[in-house]
Amino acid sequence: MPTVTKLVSEETVFFLCDVQTRFKNAIFGFDELVLAISKMLKIAKVLDIPVVVTEQNPKALGNTIPDIDLPSLGPLLLATIEKGLFSMATPEVKALLHERPQIKSVVLFGIESHVCVLQSALDFIEAGYNVHVIADGVSSCNKEEIPFALARIRQSGGYITTSESAAFQLQRDAGAPGFKSFSNVIKEEKDNTVRTLQKLLQYRAVL
């Protein structure tokens, strides 16, 4: 029997990669990307999932775009880490994960899919984590790069999913406590989900 990898909320951390102000006018579907990320952060709050944020050279590229409401995460925001390394697997991030041995799965979203997201995914896979990349939560300046980046991640053992699919995997049970809050987020985000899928997945082959 093949090993089946599932998302479990208690064993998962979200990674938000480099969605910074200077990228706003350069990234394909940036506004839709921000919508998908904002939805994932709402899911994090409902399901009590910690979040790590990185910023690539923020002195030059700015901080995380304020449309993404990081302060609302409260203690779930483990850290916002400045980096020069393209990968999110910096020494600071490795230390955060080492302190949390229960973490088995990393959920990745952000930019750029073929640079920082790809290199982060490869490093986390190599380190033994189950890596799930949100297909409607990543993008690049050139949209043509995206399917190749996702294919490379999948070839290396990562998992490609969507924001809503990952959310329901993490929720697992309609009878679980907090399902009403979860359901409310899904309903509130319905139109944004459609907009995001239509914009960001129209050029991506099913892998």
Tab-separated table of C-alpha atoms in Angstrom:
chain	number	residue	atom	x	y	z
A	1	MET	CA	0.000	0.000	0.000
A	2	PRO	CA	1.368	3.453	-0.882
A	3	THR	CA	1.841	5.938	1.914
A	4	VAL	CA	-0.941	8.534	1.941
A	5	THR	CA	-0.084	11.958	3.315
A	6	LYS	CA	-2.898	13.969	4.866
A	7	LEU	CA	-3.057	17.415	6.382
A	8	VAL	CA	-3.676	17.409	10.138
A	9	SER	CA	-4.168	20.801	11.776
A	10	GLU	CA	-2.219	19.962	14.941
A	11	GLU	CA	0.789	18.922	12.852
A	12	THR	CA	0.753	21.788	10.335
A	13	VAL	CA	2.327	25.211	9.950
A	14	PHE	CA	1.523	27.788	7.260
A	15	PHE	CA	4.370	29.561	5.459
A	16	LEU	CA	3.722	32.898	3.750
A	17	CYS	CA	6.538	33.694	1.348
A	18	ASP	CA	7.583	37.237	0.454
A	19	VAL	CA	4.319	38.943	-0.550
A	20	GLN	CA	5.799	42.429	-0.323
A	21	THR	CA	4.811	45.901	-1.453
A	22	ARG	CA	7.337	46.265	-4.292
A	23	PHE	CA	5.917	43.175	-6.011
A	24	LYS	CA	2.382	44.535	-6.299
A	25	ASN	CA	2.659	45.742	-9.900
A	26	ALA	CA	4.976	42.972	-11.060
A	27	ILE	CA	3.282	39.717	-10.053
A	28	PHE	CA	0.634	38.091	-12.237
A	29	GLY	CA	-2.754	38.123	-10.501
A	30	PHE	CA	-1.372	39.859	-7.431
A	31	ASP	CA	-4.761	41.046	-6.153
A	32	GLU	CA	-6.249	37.561	-6.457
A	33	LEU	CA	-3.167	36.097	-4.795
A	34	VAL	CA	-3.707	38.371	-1.798
A	35	LEU	CA	-7.340	37.242	-1.586
A	36	ALA	CA	-6.295	33.583	-1.445
A	37	ILE	CA	-3.665	34.291	1.192
A	38	SER	CA	-6.093	36.296	3.302
A	39	LYS	CA	-8.486	33.340	3.189
A	40	MET	CA	-5.734	30.984	4.334
A	41	LEU	CA	-4.969	33.255	7.274
A	42	LYS	CA	-8.644	33.261	8.259
A	43	ILE	CA	-8.510	29.459	8.180
A	44	ALA	CA	-5.382	29.571	10.336
A	45	LYS	CA	-7.256	31.580	12.967
A	46	VAL	CA	-10.278	29.268	12.961
A	47	LEU	CA	-8.183	26.097	13.158
A	48	ASP	CA	-5.419	27.480	15.393
A	49	ILE	CA	-2.623	26.880	12.887
A	50	PRO	CA	0.655	28.777	13.381
A	51	VAL	CA	2.024	30.978	10.607
A	52	VAL	CA	5.577	31.912	9.635
A	53	VAL	CA	6.147	34.888	7.319
A	54	THR	CA	9.294	35.780	5.415
A	55	GLU	CA	10.307	38.966	3.645
A	56	GLN	CA	13.024	39.003	1.002
A	57	ASN	CA	15.396	41.941	1.508
A	58	PRO	CA	12.641	44.223	2.882
A	59	LYS	CA	14.830	47.324	2.790
A	60	ALA	CA	14.688	47.111	-0.997
A	61	LEU	CA	11.411	45.265	-1.574
A	62	GLY	CA	9.266	46.585	1.264
A	63	ASN	CA	7.380	44.729	3.951
A	64	THR	CA	4.455	42.346	3.613
A	65	ILE	CA	1.638	44.185	1.846
A	66	PRO	CA	-0.722	45.642	4.496
A	67	ASP	CA	-3.779	44.160	2.749
A	68	ILE	CA	-2.642	40.917	4.400
A	69	ASP	CA	-3.684	41.380	8.012
A	70	LEU	CA	-0.814	39.814	9.919
A	71	PRO	CA	-1.587	41.537	13.263
A	72	SER	CA	-4.953	39.757	13.376
A	73	LEU	CA	-3.105	36.463	13.793
A	74	GLY	CA	-1.970	37.420	17.285
A	75	PRO	CA	0.197	34.685	18.842
A	76	LEU	CA	-0.371	32.416	15.847
A	77	LEU	CA	2.149	34.581	13.976
A	78	LEU	CA	5.316	32.821	15.078
A	79	ALA	CA	7.682	35.207	13.330
A	80	THR	CA	8.224	37.579	10.425
A	81	ILE	CA	11.741	36.839	9.253
A	82	GLU	CA	13.925	38.959	6.991
A	83	LYS	CA	15.992	36.914	4.579
A	84	GLY	CA	18.505	37.118	1.783
A	85	LEU	CA	18.351	33.403	1.068
A	86	PHE	CA	15.750	32.646	-1.589
A	87	SER	CA	14.525	29.643	0.389
A	88	MET	CA	12.419	30.149	3.500
A	89	ALA	CA	14.477	27.439	5.201
A	90	THR	CA	16.728	29.946	6.941
A	91	PRO	CA	18.521	29.159	10.210
A	92	GLU	CA	15.822	31.096	12.108
A	93	VAL	CA	13.031	29.095	10.460
A	94	LYS	CA	14.828	25.812	11.069
A	95	ALA	CA	15.134	26.745	14.747
A	96	LEU	CA	11.389	27.501	14.961
A	97	LEU	CA	10.574	24.118	13.466
A	98	HIS	CA	13.083	22.327	15.672
A	99	GLU	CA	11.274	23.747	18.713
A	100	ARG	CA	8.019	22.208	17.428
A	101	PRO	CA	8.720	18.516	16.802
A	102	GLN	CA	4.991	17.834	16.340
A	103	ILE	CA	5.049	19.666	12.993
A	104	LYS	CA	4.999	17.258	10.069
A	105	SER	CA	3.392	19.329	7.304
A	106	VAL	CA	4.273	22.668	5.763
A	107	VAL	CA	1.642	24.550	3.728
A	108	LEU	CA	3.281	27.036	1.366
A	109	PHE	CA	1.857	30.083	-0.377
A	110	GLY	CA	3.355	33.294	-1.722
A	111	ILE	CA	5.833	34.344	-4.406
A	112	GLU	CA	7.604	33.764	-6.639
A	113	SER	CA	6.530	30.241	-7.479
A	114	HIS	CA	9.650	29.382	-9.499
A	115	VAL	CA	12.166	30.975	-7.126
A	116	CYS	CA	11.505	31.313	-3.407
A	117	VAL	CA	8.470	29.017	-3.222
A	118	LEU	CA	10.210	26.304	-5.239
A	119	GLN	CA	13.468	26.458	-3.299
A	120	SER	CA	11.588	26.511	0.016
A	121	ALA	CA	9.558	23.477	-0.989
A	122	LEU	CA	12.641	21.527	-2.017
A	123	ASP	CA	14.461	22.366	1.210
A	124	PHE	CA	11.514	21.430	3.428
A	125	ILE	CA	10.975	18.171	1.516
A	126	GLU	CA	14.665	17.379	1.919
A	127	ALA	CA	14.340	18.069	5.651
A	128	GLY	CA	11.597	15.436	5.918
A	129	TYR	CA	8.461	17.575	5.991
A	130	ASN	CA	5.327	16.935	3.970
A	131	VAL	CA	5.044	20.001	1.763
A	132	HIS	CA	1.677	21.150	0.411
A	133	VAL	CA	1.708	24.061	-2.037
A	134	ILE	CA	-1.478	26.067	-2.552
A	135	ALA	CA	-1.890	26.296	-6.344
A	136	ASP	CA	-4.182	29.330	-6.129
A	137	GLY	CA	-1.907	30.867	-3.506
A	138	VAL	CA	1.293	31.196	-5.546
A	139	SER	CA	2.303	33.272	-8.530
A	140	SER	CA	5.232	34.769	-10.422
A	141	CYS	CA	5.989	37.815	-12.538
A	142	ASN	CA	5.704	35.623	-15.632
A	143	LYS	CA	2.677	33.351	-15.405
A	144	GLU	CA	4.303	30.837	-17.747
A	145	GLU	CA	6.807	29.927	-15.011
A	146	ILE	CA	4.150	28.744	-12.569
A	147	PRO	CA	3.123	25.327	-13.937
A	148	PHE	CA	6.752	24.310	-14.356
A	149	ALA	CA	7.530	25.282	-10.769
A	150	LEU	CA	4.556	23.309	-9.463
A	151	ALA	CA	5.537	20.319	-11.603
A	152	ARG	CA	9.091	20.457	-10.236
A	153	ILE	CA	7.792	20.467	-6.674
A	154	ARG	CA	5.505	17.525	-7.380
A	155	GLN	CA	8.343	15.599	-9.052
A	156	SER	CA	10.325	16.056	-5.845
A	157	GLY	CA	7.603	14.685	-3.582
A	158	GLY	CA	5.553	17.773	-2.769
A	159	TYR	CA	1.774	17.968	-2.955
A	160	ILE	CA	-0.156	20.498	-5.038
A	161	THR	CA	-3.593	21.431	-3.765
A	162	THR	CA	-5.981	24.388	-3.628
A	163	SER	CA	-6.841	26.727	-0.775
A	164	GLU	CA	-10.317	25.313	-0.293
A	165	SER	CA	-9.239	21.682	-0.584
A	166	ALA	CA	-6.471	22.203	1.976
A	167	ALA	CA	-8.886	24.019	4.297
A	168	PHE	CA	-11.387	21.163	4.254
A	169	GLN	CA	-8.617	18.604	4.799
A	170	LEU	CA	-7.520	20.524	7.874
A	171	GLN	CA	-11.074	20.865	9.213
A	172	ARG	CA	-11.764	17.136	8.581
A	173	ASP	CA	-15.092	16.843	10.410
A	174	ALA	CA	-18.352	18.811	10.133
A	175	GLY	CA	-19.144	17.638	13.650
A	176	ALA	CA	-15.943	19.034	15.140
A	177	PRO	CA	-15.994	22.075	17.415
A	178	GLY	CA	-15.557	25.281	15.466
A	179	PHE	CA	-17.076	23.987	12.245
A	180	LYS	CA	-19.610	26.820	12.177
A	181	SER	CA	-16.814	29.390	12.199
A	182	PHE	CA	-15.013	27.425	9.497
A	183	SER	CA	-18.177	27.226	7.397
A	184	ASN	CA	-18.726	30.955	7.765
A	185	VAL	CA	-15.255	31.667	6.367
A	186	ILE	CA	-15.877	29.396	3.378
A	187	LYS	CA	-19.204	31.118	2.687
A	188	GLU	CA	-17.779	34.617	3.133
A	189	GLU	CA	-14.919	33.804	0.769
A	190	LYS	CA	-17.029	32.101	-1.908
A	191	ASP	CA	-16.902	34.918	-4.464
A	192	ASN	CA	-13.221	35.574	-3.798
A	193	THR	CA	-12.472	31.874	-4.231
A	194	VAL	CA	-14.156	31.829	-7.637
A	195	ARG	CA	-12.319	34.983	-8.705
A	196	THR	CA	-8.975	33.618	-7.534
A	197	LEU	CA	-9.387	30.218	-9.166
A	198	GLN	CA	-10.445	31.738	-12.473
A	199	LYS	CA	-7.490	34.125	-12.515
A	200	LEU	CA	-4.685	32.023	-11.115
A	201	LEU	CA	-5.508	28.505	-12.277
A	202	GLN	CA	-6.618	29.166	-15.853
A	203	TYR	CA	-3.089	28.703	-17.213
A	204	ARG	CA	-2.093	25.776	-15.030
A	205	ALA	CA	-2.390	22.227	-16.255
A	206	VAL	CA	-3.664	19.642	-13.803
A	207	LEU	CA	-0.494	18.009	-12.523
